[in-house]
Coordinates of C-alpha atoms in Angstrom, one line a residue:
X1 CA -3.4 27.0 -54.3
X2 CA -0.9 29.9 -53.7
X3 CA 0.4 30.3 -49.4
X4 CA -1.9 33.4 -49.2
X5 CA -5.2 31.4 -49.9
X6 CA -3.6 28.3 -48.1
X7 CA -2.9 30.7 -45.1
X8 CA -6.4 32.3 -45.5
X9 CA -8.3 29.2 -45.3
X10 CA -5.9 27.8 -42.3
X11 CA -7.5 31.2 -40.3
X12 CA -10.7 31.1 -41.4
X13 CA -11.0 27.7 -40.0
X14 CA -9.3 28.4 -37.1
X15 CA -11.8 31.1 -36.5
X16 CA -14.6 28.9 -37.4
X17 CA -13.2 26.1 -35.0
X18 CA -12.9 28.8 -32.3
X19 CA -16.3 30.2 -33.1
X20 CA -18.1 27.0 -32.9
X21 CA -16.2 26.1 -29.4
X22 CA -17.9 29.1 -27.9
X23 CA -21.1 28.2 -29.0
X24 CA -21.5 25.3 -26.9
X25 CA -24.0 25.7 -24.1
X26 CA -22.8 26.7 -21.0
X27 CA -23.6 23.7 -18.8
X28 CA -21.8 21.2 -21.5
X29 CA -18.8 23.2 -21.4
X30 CA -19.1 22.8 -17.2
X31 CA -18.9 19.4 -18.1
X32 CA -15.9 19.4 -20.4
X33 CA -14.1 21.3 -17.8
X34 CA -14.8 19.2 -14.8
X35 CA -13.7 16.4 -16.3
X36 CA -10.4 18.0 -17.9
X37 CA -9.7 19.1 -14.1
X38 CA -9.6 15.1 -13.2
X39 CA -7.0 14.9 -15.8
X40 CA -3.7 14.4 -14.7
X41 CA -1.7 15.8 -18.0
X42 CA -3.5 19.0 -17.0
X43 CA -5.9 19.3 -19.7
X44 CA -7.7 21.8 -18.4
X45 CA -4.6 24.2 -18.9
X46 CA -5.0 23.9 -22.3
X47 CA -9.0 24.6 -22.0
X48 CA -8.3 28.3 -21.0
X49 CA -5.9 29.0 -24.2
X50 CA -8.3 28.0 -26.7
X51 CA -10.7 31.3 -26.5
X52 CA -11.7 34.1 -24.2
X53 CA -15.0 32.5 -23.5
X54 CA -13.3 29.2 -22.4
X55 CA -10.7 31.0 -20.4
X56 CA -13.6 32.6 -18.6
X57 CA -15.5 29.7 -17.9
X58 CA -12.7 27.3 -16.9
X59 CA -10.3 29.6 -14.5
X60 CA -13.0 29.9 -11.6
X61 CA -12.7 26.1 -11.8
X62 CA -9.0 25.5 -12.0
X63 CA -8.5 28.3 -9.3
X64 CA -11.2 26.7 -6.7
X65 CA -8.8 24.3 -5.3
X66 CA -5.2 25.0 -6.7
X67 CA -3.7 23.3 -3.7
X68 CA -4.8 20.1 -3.8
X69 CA -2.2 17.6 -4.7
X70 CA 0.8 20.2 -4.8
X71 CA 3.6 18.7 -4.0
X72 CA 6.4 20.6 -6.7
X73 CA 8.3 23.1 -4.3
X74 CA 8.5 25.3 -8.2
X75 CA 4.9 25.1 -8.7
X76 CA 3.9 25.9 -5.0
X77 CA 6.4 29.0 -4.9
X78 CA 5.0 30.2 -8.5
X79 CA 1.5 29.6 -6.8
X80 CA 1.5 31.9 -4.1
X81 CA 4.1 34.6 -6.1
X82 CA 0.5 34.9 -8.6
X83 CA -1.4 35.3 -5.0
X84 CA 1.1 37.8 -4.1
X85 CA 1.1 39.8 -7.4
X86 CA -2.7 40.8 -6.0
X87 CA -1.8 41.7 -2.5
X88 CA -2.6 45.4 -1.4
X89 CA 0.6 47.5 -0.6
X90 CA -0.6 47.2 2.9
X91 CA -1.2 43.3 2.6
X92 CA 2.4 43.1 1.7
X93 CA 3.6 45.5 4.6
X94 CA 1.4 43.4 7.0
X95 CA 3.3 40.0 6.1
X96 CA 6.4 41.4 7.1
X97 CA 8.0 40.4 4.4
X98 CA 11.8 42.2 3.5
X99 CA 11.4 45.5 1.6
X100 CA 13.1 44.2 -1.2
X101 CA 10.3 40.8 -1.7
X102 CA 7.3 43.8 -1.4
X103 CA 8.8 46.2 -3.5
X104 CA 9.1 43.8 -6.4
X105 CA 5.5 41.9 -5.7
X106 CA 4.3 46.1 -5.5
X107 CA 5.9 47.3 -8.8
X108 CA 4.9 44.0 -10.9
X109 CA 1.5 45.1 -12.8
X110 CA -1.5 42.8 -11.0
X111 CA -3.2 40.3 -13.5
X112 CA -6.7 40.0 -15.1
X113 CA -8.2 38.2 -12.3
X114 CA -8.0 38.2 -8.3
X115 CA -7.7 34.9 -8.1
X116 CA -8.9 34.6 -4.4
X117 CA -12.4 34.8 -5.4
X118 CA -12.6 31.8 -7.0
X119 CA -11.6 30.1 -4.2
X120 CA -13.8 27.0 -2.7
X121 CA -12.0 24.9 -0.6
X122 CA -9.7 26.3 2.0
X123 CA -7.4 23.1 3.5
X124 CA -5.2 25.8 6.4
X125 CA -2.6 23.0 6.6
X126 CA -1.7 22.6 2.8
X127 CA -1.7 26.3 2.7
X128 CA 0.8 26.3 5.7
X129 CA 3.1 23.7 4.4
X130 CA 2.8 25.1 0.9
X131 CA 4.1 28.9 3.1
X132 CA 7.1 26.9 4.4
X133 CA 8.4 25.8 0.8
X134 CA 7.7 29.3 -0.4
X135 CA 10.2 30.6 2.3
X136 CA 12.9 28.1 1.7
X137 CA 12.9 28.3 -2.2
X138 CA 13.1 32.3 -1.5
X139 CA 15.4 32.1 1.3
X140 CA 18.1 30.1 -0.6
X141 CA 17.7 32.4 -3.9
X142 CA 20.8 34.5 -4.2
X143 CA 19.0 37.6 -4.6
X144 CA 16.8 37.3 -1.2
X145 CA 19.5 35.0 0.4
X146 CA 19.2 36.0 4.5
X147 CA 17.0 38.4 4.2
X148 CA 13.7 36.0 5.3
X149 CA 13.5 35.2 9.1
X150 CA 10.5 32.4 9.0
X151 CA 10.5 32.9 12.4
X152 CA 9.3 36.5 11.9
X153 CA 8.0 36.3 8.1
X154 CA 3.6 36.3 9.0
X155 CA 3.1 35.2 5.3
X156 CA 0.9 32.5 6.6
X157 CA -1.6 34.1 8.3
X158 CA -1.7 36.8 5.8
X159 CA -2.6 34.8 2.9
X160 CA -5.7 33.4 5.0
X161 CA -6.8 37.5 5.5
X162 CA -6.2 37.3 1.6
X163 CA -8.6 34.8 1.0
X164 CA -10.5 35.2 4.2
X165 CA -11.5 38.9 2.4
X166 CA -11.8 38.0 -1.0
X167 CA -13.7 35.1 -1.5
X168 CA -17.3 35.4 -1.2
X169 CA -18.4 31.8 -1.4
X170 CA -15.8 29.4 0.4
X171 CA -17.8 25.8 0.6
X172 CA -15.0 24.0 2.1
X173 CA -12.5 23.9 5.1
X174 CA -10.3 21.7 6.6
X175 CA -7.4 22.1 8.8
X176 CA -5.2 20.6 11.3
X177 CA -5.2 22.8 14.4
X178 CA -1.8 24.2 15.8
X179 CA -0.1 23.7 18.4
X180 CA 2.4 26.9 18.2
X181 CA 0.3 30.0 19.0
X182 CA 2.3 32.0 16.9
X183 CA 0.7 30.3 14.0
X184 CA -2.8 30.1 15.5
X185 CA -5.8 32.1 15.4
X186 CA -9.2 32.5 14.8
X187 CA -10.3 32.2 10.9
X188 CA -14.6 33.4 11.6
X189 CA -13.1 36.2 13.5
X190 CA -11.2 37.4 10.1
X191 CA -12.2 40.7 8.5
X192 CA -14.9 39.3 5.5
X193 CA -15.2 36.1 7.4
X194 CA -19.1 37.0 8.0
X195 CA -19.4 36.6 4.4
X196 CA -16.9 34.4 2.9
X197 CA -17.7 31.2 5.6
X198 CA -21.1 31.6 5.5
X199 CA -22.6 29.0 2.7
X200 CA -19.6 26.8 4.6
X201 CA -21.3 23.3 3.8
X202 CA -18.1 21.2 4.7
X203 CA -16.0 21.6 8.4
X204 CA -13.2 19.1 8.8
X205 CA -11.1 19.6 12.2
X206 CA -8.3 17.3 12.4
X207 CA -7.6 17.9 16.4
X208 CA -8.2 20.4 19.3
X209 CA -8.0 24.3 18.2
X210 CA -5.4 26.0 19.7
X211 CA -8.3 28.7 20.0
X212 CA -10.7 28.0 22.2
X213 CA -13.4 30.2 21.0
X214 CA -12.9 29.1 17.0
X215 CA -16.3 26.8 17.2
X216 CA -18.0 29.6 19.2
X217 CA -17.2 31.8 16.5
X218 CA -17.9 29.5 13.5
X219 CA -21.9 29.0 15.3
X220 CA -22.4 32.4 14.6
X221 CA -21.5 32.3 11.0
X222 CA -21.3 28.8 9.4
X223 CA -24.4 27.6 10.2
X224 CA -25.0 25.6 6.4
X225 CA -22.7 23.0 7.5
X226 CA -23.8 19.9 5.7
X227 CA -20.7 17.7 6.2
X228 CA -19.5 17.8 9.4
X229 CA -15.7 15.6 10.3
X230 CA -14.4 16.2 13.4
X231 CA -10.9 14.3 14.7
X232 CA -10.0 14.0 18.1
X233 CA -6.8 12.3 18.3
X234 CA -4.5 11.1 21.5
X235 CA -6.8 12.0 24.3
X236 CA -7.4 15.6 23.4
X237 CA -8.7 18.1 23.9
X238 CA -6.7 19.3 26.6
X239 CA -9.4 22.4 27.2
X240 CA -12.8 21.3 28.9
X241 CA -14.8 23.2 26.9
X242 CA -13.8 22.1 23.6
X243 CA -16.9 19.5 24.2
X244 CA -19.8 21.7 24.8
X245 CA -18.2 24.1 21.9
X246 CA -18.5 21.9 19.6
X247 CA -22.2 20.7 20.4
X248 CA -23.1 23.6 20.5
X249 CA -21.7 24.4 17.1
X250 CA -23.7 21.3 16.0
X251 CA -26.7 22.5 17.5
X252 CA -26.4 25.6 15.6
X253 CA -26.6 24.1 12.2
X254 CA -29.5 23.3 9.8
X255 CA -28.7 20.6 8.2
X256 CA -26.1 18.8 8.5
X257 CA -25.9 15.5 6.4
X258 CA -22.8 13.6 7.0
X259 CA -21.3 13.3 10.5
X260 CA -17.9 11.9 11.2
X261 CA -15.9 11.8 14.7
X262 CA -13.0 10.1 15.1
X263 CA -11.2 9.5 19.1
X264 CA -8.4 7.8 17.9
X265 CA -6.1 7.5 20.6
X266 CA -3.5 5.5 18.5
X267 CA -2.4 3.3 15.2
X268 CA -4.9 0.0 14.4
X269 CA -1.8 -2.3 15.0
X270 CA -0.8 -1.4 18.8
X271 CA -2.6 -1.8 22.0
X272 CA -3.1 1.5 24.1
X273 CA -4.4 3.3 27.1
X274 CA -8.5 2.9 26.5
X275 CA -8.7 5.3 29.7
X276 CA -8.0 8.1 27.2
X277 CA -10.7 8.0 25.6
X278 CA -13.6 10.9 25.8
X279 CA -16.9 10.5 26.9
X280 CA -18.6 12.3 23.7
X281 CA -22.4 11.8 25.4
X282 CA -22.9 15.6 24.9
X283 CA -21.9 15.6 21.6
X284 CA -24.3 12.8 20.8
X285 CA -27.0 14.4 22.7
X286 CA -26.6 17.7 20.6
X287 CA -26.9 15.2 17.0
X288 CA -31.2 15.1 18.3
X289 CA -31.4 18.7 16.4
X290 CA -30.3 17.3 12.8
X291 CA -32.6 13.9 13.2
X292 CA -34.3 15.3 9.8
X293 CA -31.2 15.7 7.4
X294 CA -28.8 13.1 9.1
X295 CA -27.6 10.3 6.3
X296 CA -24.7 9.4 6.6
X297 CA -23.0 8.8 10.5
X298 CA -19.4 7.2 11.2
X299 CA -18.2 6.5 14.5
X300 CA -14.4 5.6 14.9
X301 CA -12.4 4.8 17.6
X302 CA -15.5 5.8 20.2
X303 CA -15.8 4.3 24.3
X304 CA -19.6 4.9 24.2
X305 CA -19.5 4.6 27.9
X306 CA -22.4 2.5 28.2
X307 CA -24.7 5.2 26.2
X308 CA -24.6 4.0 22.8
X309 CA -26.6 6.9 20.8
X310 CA -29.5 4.6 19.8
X311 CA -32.1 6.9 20.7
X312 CA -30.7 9.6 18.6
X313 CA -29.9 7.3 15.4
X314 CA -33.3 5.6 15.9
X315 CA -34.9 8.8 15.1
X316 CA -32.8 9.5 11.7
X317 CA -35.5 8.3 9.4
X318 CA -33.1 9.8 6.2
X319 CA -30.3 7.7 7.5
X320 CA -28.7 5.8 4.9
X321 CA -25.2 4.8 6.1
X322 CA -23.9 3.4 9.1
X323 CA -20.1 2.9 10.0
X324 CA -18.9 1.5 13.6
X325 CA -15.6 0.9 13.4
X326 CA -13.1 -0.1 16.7
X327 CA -15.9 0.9 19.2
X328 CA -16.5 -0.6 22.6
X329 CA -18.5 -0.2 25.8
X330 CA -22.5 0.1 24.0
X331 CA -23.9 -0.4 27.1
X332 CA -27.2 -2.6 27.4
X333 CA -29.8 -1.8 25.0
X334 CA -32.0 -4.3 27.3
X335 CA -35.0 -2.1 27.2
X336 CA -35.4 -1.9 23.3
X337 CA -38.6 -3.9 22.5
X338 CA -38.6 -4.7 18.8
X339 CA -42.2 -4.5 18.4
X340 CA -43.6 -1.5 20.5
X341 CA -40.8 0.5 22.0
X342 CA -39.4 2.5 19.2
X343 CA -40.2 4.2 16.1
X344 CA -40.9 1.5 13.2
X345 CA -39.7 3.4 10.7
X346 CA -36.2 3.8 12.7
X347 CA -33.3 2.3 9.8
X348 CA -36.0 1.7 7.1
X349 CA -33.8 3.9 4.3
X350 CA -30.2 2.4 5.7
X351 CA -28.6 0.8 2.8
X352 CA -24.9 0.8 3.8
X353 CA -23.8 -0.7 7.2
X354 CA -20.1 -1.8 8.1
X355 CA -19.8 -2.5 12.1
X356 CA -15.7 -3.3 12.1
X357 CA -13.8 -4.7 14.8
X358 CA -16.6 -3.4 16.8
X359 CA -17.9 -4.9 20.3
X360 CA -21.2 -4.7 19.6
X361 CA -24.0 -6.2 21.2
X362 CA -26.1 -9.0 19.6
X363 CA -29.4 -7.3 20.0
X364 CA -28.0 -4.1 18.3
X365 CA -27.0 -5.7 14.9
X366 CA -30.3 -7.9 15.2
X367 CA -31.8 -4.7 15.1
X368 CA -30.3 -3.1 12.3
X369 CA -30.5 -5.8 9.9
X370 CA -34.3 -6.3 10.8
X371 CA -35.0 -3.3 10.2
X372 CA -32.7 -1.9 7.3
X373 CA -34.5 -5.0 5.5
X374 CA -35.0 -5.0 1.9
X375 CA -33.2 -1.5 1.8
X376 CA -29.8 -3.0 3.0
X377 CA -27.5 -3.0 -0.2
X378 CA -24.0 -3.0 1.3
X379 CA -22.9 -4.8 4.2
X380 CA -19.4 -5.1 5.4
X381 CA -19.3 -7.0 9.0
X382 CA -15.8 -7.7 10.5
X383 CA -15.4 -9.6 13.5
X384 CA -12.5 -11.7 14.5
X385 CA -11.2 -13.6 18.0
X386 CA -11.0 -10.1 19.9
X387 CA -14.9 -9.2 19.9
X388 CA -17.9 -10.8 21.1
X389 CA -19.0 -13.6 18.2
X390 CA -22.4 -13.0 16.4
X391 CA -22.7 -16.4 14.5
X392 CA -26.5 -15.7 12.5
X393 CA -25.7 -12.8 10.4
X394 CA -26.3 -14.9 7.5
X395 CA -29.6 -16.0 9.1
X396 CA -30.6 -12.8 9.7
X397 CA -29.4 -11.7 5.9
X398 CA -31.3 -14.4 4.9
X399 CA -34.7 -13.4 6.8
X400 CA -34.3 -9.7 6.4
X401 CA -32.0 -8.3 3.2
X402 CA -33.0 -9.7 -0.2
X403 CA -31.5 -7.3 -1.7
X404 CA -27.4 -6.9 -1.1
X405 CA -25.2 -5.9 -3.5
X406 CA -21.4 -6.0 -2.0
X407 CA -21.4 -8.0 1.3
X408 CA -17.9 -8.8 2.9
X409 CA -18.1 -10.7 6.7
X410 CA -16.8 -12.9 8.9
X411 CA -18.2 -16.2 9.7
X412 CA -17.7 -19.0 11.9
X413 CA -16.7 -22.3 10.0
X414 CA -20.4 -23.5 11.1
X415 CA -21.9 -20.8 9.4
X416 CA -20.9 -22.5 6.1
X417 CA -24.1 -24.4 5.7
X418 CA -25.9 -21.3 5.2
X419 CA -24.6 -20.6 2.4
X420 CA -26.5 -21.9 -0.1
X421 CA -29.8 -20.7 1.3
X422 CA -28.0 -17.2 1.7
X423 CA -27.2 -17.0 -2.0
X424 CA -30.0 -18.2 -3.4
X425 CA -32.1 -15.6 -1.4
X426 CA -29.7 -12.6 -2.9
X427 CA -30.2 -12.9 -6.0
X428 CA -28.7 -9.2 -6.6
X429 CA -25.4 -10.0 -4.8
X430 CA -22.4 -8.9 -7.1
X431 CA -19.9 -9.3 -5.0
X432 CA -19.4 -12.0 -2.1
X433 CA -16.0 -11.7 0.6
X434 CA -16.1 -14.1 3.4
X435 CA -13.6 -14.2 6.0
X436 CA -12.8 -16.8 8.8
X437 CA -13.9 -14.7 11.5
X438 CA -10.9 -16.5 13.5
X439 CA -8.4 -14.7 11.3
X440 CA -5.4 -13.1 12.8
X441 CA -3.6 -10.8 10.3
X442 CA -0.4 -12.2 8.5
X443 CA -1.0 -15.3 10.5
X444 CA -3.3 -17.5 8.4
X445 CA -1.0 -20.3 8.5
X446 CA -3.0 -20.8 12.2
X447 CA -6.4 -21.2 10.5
X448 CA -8.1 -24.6 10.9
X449 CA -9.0 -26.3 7.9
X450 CA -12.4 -26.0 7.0
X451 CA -13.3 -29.7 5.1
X452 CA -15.9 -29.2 2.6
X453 CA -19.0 -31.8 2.4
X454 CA -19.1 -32.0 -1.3
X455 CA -22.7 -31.7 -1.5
X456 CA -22.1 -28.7 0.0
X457 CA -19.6 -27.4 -2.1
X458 CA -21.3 -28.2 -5.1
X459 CA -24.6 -26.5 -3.5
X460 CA -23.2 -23.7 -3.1
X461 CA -21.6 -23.2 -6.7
X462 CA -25.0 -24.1 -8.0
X463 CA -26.5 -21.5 -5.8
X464 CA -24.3 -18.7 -6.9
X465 CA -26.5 -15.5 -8.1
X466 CA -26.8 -14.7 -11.7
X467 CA -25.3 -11.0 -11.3
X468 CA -22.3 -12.2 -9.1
X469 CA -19.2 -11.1 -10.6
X470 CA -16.8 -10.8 -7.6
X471 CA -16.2 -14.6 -5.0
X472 CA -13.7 -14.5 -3.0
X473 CA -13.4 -16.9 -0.1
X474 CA -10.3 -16.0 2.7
X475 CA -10.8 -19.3 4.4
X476 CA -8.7 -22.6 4.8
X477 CA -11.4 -24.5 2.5
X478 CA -10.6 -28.3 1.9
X479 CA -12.9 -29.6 -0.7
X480 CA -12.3 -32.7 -3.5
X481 CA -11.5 -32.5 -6.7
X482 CA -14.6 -34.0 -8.1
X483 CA -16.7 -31.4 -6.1
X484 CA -14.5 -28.5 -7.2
X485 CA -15.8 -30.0 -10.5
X486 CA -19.1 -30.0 -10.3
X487 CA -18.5 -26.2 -8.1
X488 CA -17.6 -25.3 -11.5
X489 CA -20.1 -27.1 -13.9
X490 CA -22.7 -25.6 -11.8
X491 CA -22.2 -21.9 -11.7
X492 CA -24.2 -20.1 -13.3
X493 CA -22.8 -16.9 -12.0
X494 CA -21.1 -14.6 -14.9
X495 CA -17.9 -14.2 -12.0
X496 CA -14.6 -12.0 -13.0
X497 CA -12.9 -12.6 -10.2
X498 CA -12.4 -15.6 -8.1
X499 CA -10.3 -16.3 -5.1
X500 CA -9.4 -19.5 -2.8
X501 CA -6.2 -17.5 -1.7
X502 CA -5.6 -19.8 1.0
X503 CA -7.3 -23.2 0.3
X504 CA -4.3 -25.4 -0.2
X505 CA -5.7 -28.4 -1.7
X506 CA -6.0 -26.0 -5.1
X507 CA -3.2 -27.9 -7.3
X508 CA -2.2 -28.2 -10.3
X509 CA -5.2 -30.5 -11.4
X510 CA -7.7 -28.3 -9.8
X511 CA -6.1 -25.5 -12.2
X512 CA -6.6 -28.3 -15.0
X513 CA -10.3 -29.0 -14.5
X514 CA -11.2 -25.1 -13.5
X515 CA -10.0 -24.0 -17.4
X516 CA -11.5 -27.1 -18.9
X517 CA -15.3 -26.0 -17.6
X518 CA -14.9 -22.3 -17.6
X519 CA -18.1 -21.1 -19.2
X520 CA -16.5 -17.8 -19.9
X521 CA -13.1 -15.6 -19.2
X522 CA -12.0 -15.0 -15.5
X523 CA -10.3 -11.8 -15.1
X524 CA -8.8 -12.4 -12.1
X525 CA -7.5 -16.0 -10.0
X526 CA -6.2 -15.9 -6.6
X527 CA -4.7 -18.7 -5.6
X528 CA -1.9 -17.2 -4.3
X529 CA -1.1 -19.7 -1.1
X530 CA -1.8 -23.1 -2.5
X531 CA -0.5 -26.2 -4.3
X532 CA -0.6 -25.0 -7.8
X533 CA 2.6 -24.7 -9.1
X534 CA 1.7 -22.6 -12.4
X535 CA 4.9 -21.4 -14.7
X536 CA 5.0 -18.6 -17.6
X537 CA 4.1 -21.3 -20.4
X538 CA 0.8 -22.4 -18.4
X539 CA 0.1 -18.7 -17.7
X540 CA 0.4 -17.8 -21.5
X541 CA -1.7 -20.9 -22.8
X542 CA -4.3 -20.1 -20.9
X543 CA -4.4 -16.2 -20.9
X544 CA -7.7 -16.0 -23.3
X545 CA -9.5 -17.7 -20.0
X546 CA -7.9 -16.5 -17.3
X547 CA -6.5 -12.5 -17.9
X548 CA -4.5 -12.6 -14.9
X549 CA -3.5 -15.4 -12.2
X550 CA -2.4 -14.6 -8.5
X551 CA -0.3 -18.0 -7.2

């Protein structure tokens, strides 16, 4: 074959390759793109270079959130130099930026696409940090060396007017208010901002706006907001209208779906001044005009001041997850009658529940177990020596939820003897966690030890579920050898991973007897604080059962 005919035929496939690629029905190629934009080599990159109809389809994607993750000071500065390339003369003026910088940005010619219309998710305090390194890599460039005052340089706020006025469909924003005025203002009161923010469908405020009037605005615009996280750290806000603001910004929505608030007043691992804390009852009262859409609610951090919600969430018939987590003062909940006094389809649809490190009253987590019932699929409950001690959530589990999937709780050492009856009633259980609820963390060394009956213990290895693939037990178990046996002979359950991190009598013969009745491969082993004493040569035998060993 002579190299024109060779070269011919390399192009006519080529075209054929590239003909066939743009043949491929819209919504696959949607689907090749989104998952190339998960990729990490940046695969999606290479998408827009194979034709024009791919580089078409896949920019609006890649250009929807090209700040997430940015962390190269090169790539951030080229970012916002591409931005810049489509400023306005007068944009560039209005940044007060050096002559020199808007000259340059002016004269260069402006690319295909404005690049501000594709985006979808506006985080302000990515976009500010990102600002900062584009003035410092600038700054310290020979050719623009003291020339940029940061102080003076409004590049910030200039590139949320860019965006602000050019994209028409912005679905997502986050930010972290400021503190400096200078760098605060108003985003809904923007020129475009009537048309760009309002199919918002995601609001995430990490802290008290600087600008008083931003949620006032934002209810007369956004008013699609279906995911709804609001942060109010440290005992703000410092305004007393930031409350009503922002129920009234809730109030003015039509459906939201997820709601979030968080009153953190400080880190997990300290104690703190609880007298900080807000009284959020208005902003509770205000979640009675999204009863029909509400599904998914997280409370963090929150002093109910004796006024618990209940009404409210009662009334959420869509509701399908539940997260308490560090709350205190519920208040009495003394005049909820099970049977008559509220709605009995109130928590019918809940399927996830976690109450963490909550005090929480008895009758309240009765309640929601009873009535999630066979709809209850995840259930994390973690209570240690600090809050008030429920000992019959596997009683009530057992009576009400037949159907869990993932459970992780805490449970008194007299719980144990539930076990068996508790397993055997979820027989969809796939993963199984149990804590001692008397845990302290990186103190387990003060843990009682828990001795087994070995009737028990072989119960409740015979009682295992069929689909459980995940058992791991963070107690101080002490159980025999011949039981552990028979644990073993009698599973049934197809488990991956199995754990007695801190059960101490697991020694070398346990090891022995665990690989001699393995019905099939463990992936995992945790028996990170006992006896066993397992070196590389036992490890390496026994790798075909036992993939990887934790001791």
């Amino acid at each position: 074959m002579s190299p024109s005919s060779s070269s011919s035929s390399i192009t006519s496939s080529s075209s054929s390759t590239i003909k066939s690629s743009s043949s491929l029905p819209y919504l696959c190629l949607r689907e090749i793109f989104e998952f190339a934009l998960q990729s990490k080599s940046g695969l999606l990159f290479s998408c827009i270079l194979v034709c024009k109809f791919w580089n078409e389809l896949a920019i609006p994607i890649l250009w929807r959130d090209p700040f997430y993750n940015l962390h190269n000071h090169k790539k951030i500065t080229h970012l916002l130099d591409v931005y810049l390339f489509n400023f306005t003369l007068k944009e560039l003026k209005n940044s007060n930026l050096p002559t020199k910088l808007i000259e340059d940005y002016n004269n260069k010619k402006s690319s295909k696409y404005n690049y501000a219309e594709f985006l979808r998710r506006l985080n302000l305090t990515q976009i500010r940090t990102a600002t900062s390194f584009w003035i410092k890599n600038k700054k310290y460039k020979d050719i623009y060396k003291d020339i940029i005052n940061p102080k003076d340089c409004q590049i910030f706020q200039s590139f949320c007017n860019h965006f602000i006025k050019h994209s028409k469909n912005i679905k997502y924003i986050e930010f972290e208010p400021e503190y400096n005025s200078l760098f605060d203002f108003n985003l809904f009161e923007l020129p475009g901002a009537e048309i760009s923010l309002t199919n918002l469908s995601k609001f995430s405020c990490y802290g008290e706006p600087y600008n008083i009037n931003l949620y006032e605005s934002a209810s007369k615009i956004s008013t699609k907001i279906q995911d709804l996280k609001i942060i109010l750290f440290y005992g703000c806000p410092i305004n007393p209208s930031t409350l009503i603001n922002i129920s009234n910004f809730i109030r003015s929505q039509h459906q939201i779906k997820e709601f979030f608030i968080d009153n953190r007043i400080g880190c997990d691992c300290c104690t703190h001044d609880l007298s900080l804390a807000l009284d959020l009852t208005i902003i509770f009262k205000s979640l009675n005009t999204q009863i029909s859409t509400l599904s998914r609610i997280n409370f963090i951090s929150i002093d109910f001041h004796n006024k618990f919600p209940f009404d409210q969430l009662s009334k959420c018939e869509n509701l399908l997850e539940l997260n308490i987590k560090g709350c205190w003062n519920f208040g009495d909940i003394n005049l909820i009658d099970l049977n008559y006094n509220y709605n009995n389809s109130s928590f019918k649809n809940l399927s996830d529940l976690q109450i963490i490190k909550s005090s929480i009253p008895e009758i309240l987590i009765k309640i929601l177990l009873i009535q999630s019932g066979k709809s209850l699929k995840n259930l994390k409950f973690e209570q240690t020596y600090l809050e008030e001690i429920f000992t019959e959530i596997l009683i009530y589990c057992i009576e009400n939820n037949p159907n869990l999937v993932n459970v992780l709780i805490y449970i008194d050492s007299k719980e144990i003897q539930y076990l068996p009856k508790f397993l055997r009633s979820s027989t969809k259980l796939n993963k199984l966690e149990i804590w001692d609820k008397s845990m302290r963390r990186k103190e387990m060394e003060l843990l009682e030890i828990i001795n087994l009956d070995d009737e028990l213990f072989s119960d409740i290895g015979e009682s295992l579920p069929i689909k459980l693939k995940d058992l791991t037990i963070n107690m101080k178990w002490n159980f025999s050898i011949k039981s552990f046996e028979n644990f073993i002979k009698n599973c049934k359950a197809p488990l991956d991973i199995l754990s007695f991190e801190f059960c101490e009598c697991f020694d070398n013969d346990y090891f022995d007897i665990l690989i001699k009745n393995l019905k099939r491969s463990l992936k995992k082993l945790n028996i990170r604080y006992c006896k066993a004493k397992l070196n590389s040569e036992i490890r390496k035998k026994n790798e075909y059962l036992i993939q990887q060993i934790d001791s």
